[in-house]
Amino acid sequence: MSRHCVFISGSTSLLTILLCFVLFDWNGHGYFIFYLPLILFILKGGLNNFDRTFYLFLLFGISYSLIDCLNTRSYNYTYNILPIVNFPVLYLMGKYIGNRNTVKENMNILWLFAVSLALLTIISVYISFLKEGFSWAGRDIALFGYNDGTNNYKTIAATGLYSKILPLTLFMPLLLIKKEGKGKCFLVISAILAFICCLRLQSRSAIYITAISLIIPLLLGSKNNKTTKWFGILIIVASVIYVLTHFSDQLTIIERFQKNNAFDNEGGEGRFALAAKILDNLASHPFGGLRNARYAHNLWLDCARVSGWIPAILLVALTWRCINLTNKTFKCHSFPEYYRIITVIMTSCLILYFFAEPILEGASMLFAFFCLYFGILNGSYYKKMPAHESVVYR
């Protein structure tokens, strides 16, 4: 099958499909569906290729969950089981997939994961288009597939919805990167549709992160790729001009830029002020216990707010390992240029978003995607690397 199927390898196709159902997260049951790919993964003998990154994930999960349980004297599946079981194992699954697929197949699998994560949100936003129109003032939307117990769809905050769309929008820069194959157009179109949804959600973060994702290939792309770059820039500029001239009166996101500073939250309090307040509280609460305090809107500080410095430092170490691995991948010229640049974009933009939201409490499924991505990046890189270098790094 792997000889004839260029989309994904036959050896990991079933695992990939099951993981897509996890990320699809119908009615919030994605983390329970996780046990289906886990059983398959165990049967395949995948639950044995441990490395330092896995142990860091595990130590982070144990410290975060255990300290939170001691602080609250209570237990919650999302807060106390996911970090210990789901996140480390998802990393291992991603590593298993990355090591058994070609670079092109790994890119396709990342796109499949991104589509699965975004699909319910995209459907919900386009349903909202039909009902309320593009200019409807509200940001929160009833999420298709999430029943609130009264046969109605549960309303989800726009921030939570954008966290599900974010990875898919990061395929838009393929417009500016030379990539062989017929699938590029399909990947880019899906990313543009996702970005339109971001505009409907009035997400300023989407504007900033998309702009950064489009700048990166202009800075890192090869000089012999000028035709593709300028063609992509022309399409982007023409699209922006068209939207501004035809829909400027309907883009309520413009009002959000005018009313608030880029680093303000909806209450008007600056993100830096919130971070400073959390840091001040942590001086007297080194083991956290501040779950009821306001979010710092920062992955690492919100981790410290809940469970203190120990898991936060481990999370910083994991982040650094991902950055270091991305740098190694970019410098490895045995990978095609589009893959090297997309990994820089994916890592940079995900981490930038981690600076903007309380990920573990408000966008845990995005962190699950990050674990899979980190694993695929690892497995793909060490498949290319000499064995002695792999041993040294791990």
PDB file of C-alpha atoms in Angstrom, residues 5 40 48 60 86 114 176 190 212 238 242 247 261 263 300 303 340 360 363 376 380:
ATOM      1  CA  CYS A   5      -0.413   5.580  -1.668  1.00  0.00           C
ATOM      2  CA  LEU A  40      -3.602   0.092  18.603  1.00  0.00           C
ATOM      3  CA  ASN A  48       8.593   1.472  24.081  1.00  0.00           C
ATOM      4  CA  PHE A  60       5.869  17.719  33.621  1.00  0.00           C
ATOM      5  CA  ASN A  86      -2.421  11.757  26.868  1.00  0.00           C
ATOM      6  CA  ALA A 114      -4.914  20.396  11.400  1.00  0.00           C
ATOM      7  CA  LEU A 176       5.261  31.669  -1.034  1.00  0.00           C
ATOM      8  CA  SER A 190      -8.126  25.106   3.104  1.00  0.00           C
ATOM      9  CA  ILE A 212       4.377  36.563  10.854  1.00  0.00           C
ATOM     10  CA  ALA A 238      -4.965  41.500  -4.157  1.00  0.00           C
ATOM     11  CA  TYR A 242     -10.541  43.206  -2.333  1.00  0.00           C
ATOM     12  CA  PHE A 247     -16.262  44.360   3.176  1.00  0.00           C
ATOM     13  CA  ASN A 261      -4.068  47.856  22.422  1.00  0.00           C
ATOM     14  CA  PHE A 263      -1.540  43.512  24.300  1.00  0.00           C
ATOM     15  CA  TRP A 300       4.165  28.863  31.165  1.00  0.00           C
ATOM     16  CA  CYS A 303       1.109  26.550  34.403  1.00  0.00           C
ATOM     17  CA  ARG A 340      12.148  23.054   6.578  1.00  0.00           C
ATOM     18  CA  LEU A 360      -3.600  23.992  29.301  1.00  0.00           C
ATOM     19  CA  ALA A 363      -7.017  25.146  24.586  1.00  0.00           C
ATOM     20  CA  ILE A 376       6.506  13.951  14.060  1.00  0.00           C
ATOM     21  CA  SER A 380      11.267  12.646  10.866  1.00  0.00           C
TER      22      SER A 380
END
